[in-house]
XYZ file of C-alpha atoms in Angstrom:
362
model
C 0.000 0.000 0.000
C 1.260 3.460 -0.881
C 2.325 5.105 2.419
C 0.445 8.238 1.361
C -2.806 6.253 1.670
C -2.088 5.619 5.351
C -1.178 9.269 5.851
C -4.470 10.199 4.171
C -6.398 7.888 6.511
C -4.615 9.287 9.566
C -5.488 12.841 8.528
C -9.146 11.908 8.070
C -9.420 10.084 11.395
C -7.404 12.491 13.552
C -7.666 15.931 11.970
C -10.909 15.866 9.990
C -13.243 13.624 11.997
C -11.454 13.419 15.379
C -12.467 9.780 15.814
C -12.243 8.524 19.393
C -12.832 5.436 21.474
C -16.345 4.019 21.174
C -17.329 6.124 18.158
C -19.753 4.483 15.723
C -18.332 5.317 12.282
C -19.955 4.854 8.865
C -17.572 4.789 5.893
C -19.098 5.099 2.420
C -16.720 4.386 -0.464
C -16.519 2.767 -3.910
C -14.589 -0.435 -4.551
C -11.834 1.537 -6.290
C -10.991 3.174 -2.945
C -10.582 -0.116 -1.061
C -7.005 0.650 0.030
C -8.162 3.819 1.791
C -11.105 1.951 3.341
C -8.729 -0.688 4.721
C -6.454 2.015 6.128
C -9.428 3.817 7.680
C -10.530 0.589 9.375
C -7.035 0.109 10.773
C -6.928 3.664 12.095
C -10.410 3.328 13.630
C -9.369 0.082 15.343
C -6.262 1.729 16.781
C -8.503 4.347 18.405
C -11.143 1.947 19.700
C -13.832 3.092 17.245
C -16.356 0.823 15.500
C -16.477 1.276 11.692
C -18.983 -0.128 9.242
C -18.589 0.198 5.474
C -21.170 1.068 2.859
C -20.369 0.240 -0.755
C -21.141 3.244 -2.958
C -21.558 2.203 -6.585
C -22.476 4.663 -9.326
C -23.508 1.808 -11.656
C -25.897 0.445 -9.049
C -27.258 3.922 -8.330
C -27.813 4.486 -12.048
C -29.632 1.140 -12.332
C -31.897 2.026 -9.415
C -32.814 5.468 -10.722
C -33.371 4.348 -14.323
C -35.703 1.523 -13.285
C -37.644 3.384 -10.606
C -41.082 4.864 -11.267
C -39.953 8.184 -9.771
C -42.237 8.065 -6.736
C -39.502 7.862 -4.092
C -39.822 7.413 -0.344
C -37.245 8.272 2.278
C -35.236 5.082 3.091
C -35.992 4.733 6.784
C -33.406 1.980 7.344
C -30.629 4.235 6.063
C -31.942 7.138 8.115
C -31.919 4.942 11.235
C -28.277 4.027 10.705
C -27.283 7.684 10.380
C -29.253 8.505 13.522
C -27.225 5.890 15.414
C -23.765 6.838 14.111
C -21.316 9.345 15.575
C -19.282 10.100 12.447
C -19.596 9.712 8.694
C -16.706 9.447 6.224
C -17.529 9.675 2.524
C -14.849 8.729 0.001
C -15.208 9.596 -3.668
C -13.432 7.765 -6.476
C -14.886 7.158 -9.920
C -14.084 4.461 -12.422
C -16.421 6.225 -14.851
C -17.131 9.837 -13.917
C -20.009 10.001 -16.432
C -21.813 6.840 -15.249
C -25.017 8.703 -14.318
C -25.099 10.939 -17.406
C -28.316 9.393 -18.735
C -30.419 9.826 -15.593
C -33.495 11.989 -16.194
C -32.905 15.278 -14.305
C -36.498 15.228 -13.033
C -36.019 11.735 -11.605
C -32.801 12.826 -9.952
C -34.534 15.875 -8.456
C -37.335 13.697 -7.064
C -34.805 11.325 -5.542
C -32.930 14.187 -3.884
C -36.162 15.487 -2.368
C -36.854 12.062 -0.843
C -33.276 11.853 0.455
C -33.346 15.287 2.087
C -34.083 13.977 5.649
C -31.214 11.494 5.276
C -28.850 14.249 4.153
C -29.910 16.538 6.984
C -29.332 13.805 9.568
C -25.932 12.989 8.097
C -24.871 16.631 8.128
C -25.944 16.970 11.773
C -23.185 14.540 12.784
C -19.411 14.734 12.484
C -18.611 14.145 8.822
C -15.792 14.284 6.299
C -15.878 14.118 2.512
C -12.635 13.193 0.789
C -11.250 11.848 -2.492
C -9.328 8.737 -3.474
C -7.281 9.140 -6.673
C -8.736 6.841 -9.322
C -8.056 6.488 -13.025
C -11.563 7.701 -13.836
C -11.068 11.000 -12.019
C -7.561 11.318 -13.460
C -8.964 10.982 -16.962
C -11.668 13.552 -16.257
C -9.014 15.956 -14.979
C -6.845 15.398 -18.055
C -3.976 13.980 -15.973
C -1.989 10.768 -15.894
C -2.904 8.382 -13.107
C 0.393 9.073 -11.340
C 0.035 12.814 -11.849
C -3.466 12.751 -10.394
C -2.314 10.733 -7.389
C 0.322 13.376 -6.683
C -2.264 16.130 -7.181
C -4.705 14.587 -4.689
C -2.201 13.697 -1.980
C -0.433 17.051 -2.237
C -3.790 18.795 -1.762
C -4.883 16.699 1.242
C -1.451 16.718 2.861
C -1.069 20.432 3.602
C 0.002 21.829 6.926
C -3.584 22.479 7.968
C -2.678 24.573 10.980
C -0.779 27.005 8.755
C -3.641 26.986 6.242
C -6.088 27.804 9.026
C -4.001 30.809 10.044
C -3.758 32.043 6.446
C -7.510 31.819 5.941
C -8.356 33.322 9.326
C -7.445 36.757 7.984
C -10.234 36.555 5.414
C -12.650 35.192 8.010
C -12.012 38.249 10.167
C -12.759 40.578 7.255
C -16.045 38.872 6.370
C -17.261 38.361 9.927
C -17.368 42.132 10.446
C -18.914 42.895 7.056
C -22.301 43.994 5.830
C -22.055 43.710 2.019
C -19.887 41.822 -0.454
C -19.618 42.833 -4.098
C -18.012 40.577 -6.711
C -17.035 41.860 -10.141
C -15.337 39.869 -12.893
C -14.996 40.832 -16.526
C -18.001 42.419 -18.205
C -20.616 39.827 -17.165
C -20.301 39.393 -13.396
C -21.407 42.097 -11.004
C -23.297 40.844 -7.989
C -23.919 42.186 -4.486
C -25.129 40.393 -1.398
C -25.475 41.167 2.286
C -23.903 38.856 4.856
C -24.556 40.927 8.003
C -25.422 38.758 10.993
C -24.118 35.569 9.384
C -20.992 33.623 10.319
C -17.962 32.937 8.130
C -16.436 29.485 8.541
C -12.809 28.537 8.017
C -12.534 25.263 6.078
C -9.083 23.870 6.787
C -9.542 20.201 5.987
C -12.178 19.083 8.454
C -15.540 18.454 6.794
C -13.910 18.643 3.369
C -10.498 17.119 2.748
C -8.884 18.890 1.014
C -10.059 22.098 2.602
C -8.942 25.552 1.615
C -11.836 27.992 1.550
C -13.730 30.410 3.730
C -17.489 30.477 3.303
C -20.647 32.040 4.612
C -24.299 32.432 3.645
C -25.863 35.471 1.974
C -28.872 37.069 3.595
C -31.498 35.195 1.620
C -33.272 37.971 -0.283
C -30.305 40.325 -0.582
C -28.567 38.931 -3.671
C -28.779 41.279 -6.652
C -27.013 41.213 -9.988
C -25.631 38.912 -12.639
C -22.999 36.180 -12.529
C -21.172 34.398 -15.331
C -19.868 31.123 -13.937
C -17.029 30.701 -16.388
C -15.735 27.409 -15.005
C -17.727 24.278 -15.893
C -19.232 21.862 -13.393
C -20.020 18.181 -13.531
C -23.474 17.200 -12.436
C -25.056 13.755 -12.900
C -22.066 12.826 -15.038
C -22.693 15.689 -17.471
C -20.714 18.861 -18.024
C -22.596 22.130 -17.651
C -20.792 25.057 -19.280
C -21.112 28.845 -19.474
C -23.798 29.263 -16.822
C -25.250 32.769 -16.574
C -27.585 33.633 -13.702
C -29.470 36.805 -12.870
C -30.617 37.382 -9.280
C -33.408 39.689 -8.172
C -34.471 40.004 -4.515
C -32.219 37.037 -3.811
C -33.991 34.696 -6.219
C -32.766 33.299 -9.535
C -34.771 35.428 -11.956
C -33.324 34.029 -15.191
C -30.540 31.718 -16.273
C -28.932 30.016 -19.234
C -26.176 27.530 -19.982
C -24.096 26.978 -23.077
C -24.271 23.208 -22.647
C -26.646 20.801 -20.849
C -29.077 23.480 -19.752
C -31.647 20.763 -19.057
C -29.535 19.602 -16.108
C -29.620 23.158 -14.806
C -33.414 23.124 -15.260
C -33.621 20.061 -13.032
C -31.554 21.740 -10.318
C -33.651 24.911 -10.196
C -36.929 22.978 -10.379
C -36.096 20.701 -7.438
C -37.737 23.058 -4.940
C -38.128 26.771 -4.262
C -34.969 26.919 -2.151
C -32.896 25.796 -5.132
C -33.462 29.243 -6.679
C -31.706 31.069 -3.830
C -28.044 31.210 -2.898
C -27.098 29.202 0.160
C -23.363 29.819 0.129
C -20.661 32.265 -0.869
C -17.187 30.719 -0.773
C -13.726 32.083 -1.496
C -11.014 29.634 -2.610
C -7.668 29.983 -0.796
C -5.788 26.689 -1.344
C -2.734 27.524 -3.470
C -1.739 23.834 -3.633
C -4.728 23.281 -5.927
C -3.348 24.988 -8.998
C -5.292 23.414 -11.846
C -8.903 22.718 -12.690
C -9.865 19.046 -12.327
C -13.649 18.878 -12.931
C -14.048 17.896 -9.275
C -15.829 20.453 -7.118
C -14.226 19.123 -3.937
C -10.952 20.510 -5.299
C -11.993 23.168 -7.805
C -13.966 25.299 -5.339
C -10.865 25.526 -3.103
C -8.559 26.882 -5.823
C -6.917 30.201 -5.148
C -8.114 32.924 -7.541
C -11.737 31.692 -7.459
C -15.025 32.331 -5.759
C -17.956 29.972 -5.763
C -21.631 30.389 -5.064
C -23.959 27.528 -4.264
C -27.634 27.562 -5.079
C -29.724 25.600 -2.612
C -29.333 24.775 1.038
C -27.304 26.947 3.385
C -25.169 25.433 6.112
C -27.057 26.270 9.340
C -23.788 27.079 11.131
C -23.258 30.007 8.756
C -26.661 31.623 9.346
C -27.215 34.000 12.245
C -30.203 33.751 14.581
C -31.847 36.818 13.068
C -31.566 35.614 9.464
C -33.488 32.980 7.509
C -31.733 29.715 6.639
C -32.332 28.778 3.016
C -33.540 25.185 2.810
C -33.397 22.927 -0.226
C -32.687 19.363 -1.277
C -29.983 20.821 -3.530
C -26.610 22.405 -2.870
C -24.841 23.071 -6.170
C -21.570 25.004 -6.273
C -20.610 27.042 -9.333
C -17.287 28.812 -9.826
C -16.074 32.188 -11.093
C -12.426 32.596 -12.123
C -11.135 35.698 -10.337
C -7.559 35.638 -11.665
C -8.009 38.473 -14.198
C -10.045 41.671 -14.399
C -11.750 40.809 -11.117
C -12.361 42.418 -7.740
C -13.875 41.398 -4.409
C -15.103 44.364 -2.389
C -16.243 44.212 1.218
C -18.227 47.253 2.351
C -16.718 49.223 -0.519
C -13.095 48.280 0.224
C -11.096 46.144 -2.208
C -9.949 42.968 -0.436
C -8.865 41.010 -3.503
C -7.859 42.050 -7.003
C -7.092 39.566 -9.789
C -6.802 36.766 -7.253
C -4.403 38.512 -4.859
C -5.633 39.284 -1.346
C -4.802 42.574 0.342
C -2.942 40.718 3.078
C -0.775 38.884 0.527
C 0.617 42.070 -1.003
C -0.389 45.705 -1.225
C -3.113 46.356 -3.791
C -2.903 49.392 -6.031
C -6.131 51.256 -6.533
């Protein structure tokens, strides 16, 4: 076994999930990630925890959704297991990243609505989402298998204490802010209020790799237009050139250059899917290339991302409304050129460089 797999497992168990004696741990992973699953079981045993593995299989999930009548019910047996667990570890790793490309978006939306109570229960516990480097994800990223392995393990193996300190400076700026304005090129100019909400510092706990700071907009405050110039993969299909216009916080109009029907399915899932639930700012400089994997891409330095759908309750203040949805879909804006982030009228980032990294010229 590659020693980096054991290091990965140790980081998940100790840093990300803080697994301890007696903890009931659920590990969900595909067969391609079996080495990491084995290492996670060893690490859990060393700490006196009790792991159980779920086999996640995109082929099986595709078969289920394509043969179902679309009238889904919440799986109570799965919900019961999540109610009983203390921690959840999800490992991604695709053999075929486009396996679910032919699922009807409406069927997928119905399934996500039925799974919402399961997701909410899972997110209420300690959890960590991470990646195992597989050939399928390497191919999607346009990398060799070895190159992708290095990419993944470099990204998850940062000095997370130093990363936390670096990101804390942006957290401090946003925590005291009222309004954020994001401008990029000629097509993105959007404002949103964040007053009363909390900014979280993601340094490799719930997401591994980490490398972002994020908060929630005040629900009805988002105004303006955004061109999400980086593509996203959803249901095994690539959505490109997404343009969204917000009015009173709600998605008023939208378009996509490719696979707009998938975008239709997202926004039609429920009313909450038409509001922003998250504003995130990427700050992980170790992630230096786009990989068609949102777990990594949203953390890239020189980017911001906005997620339509559910807000993380921990980011929403007591006086503000938490946006609820069965969806949470991140979309990315490249901020490396002709771009500015302003907080209460002050420039805090220009062309990807933060004010605390070097002095910005007006």
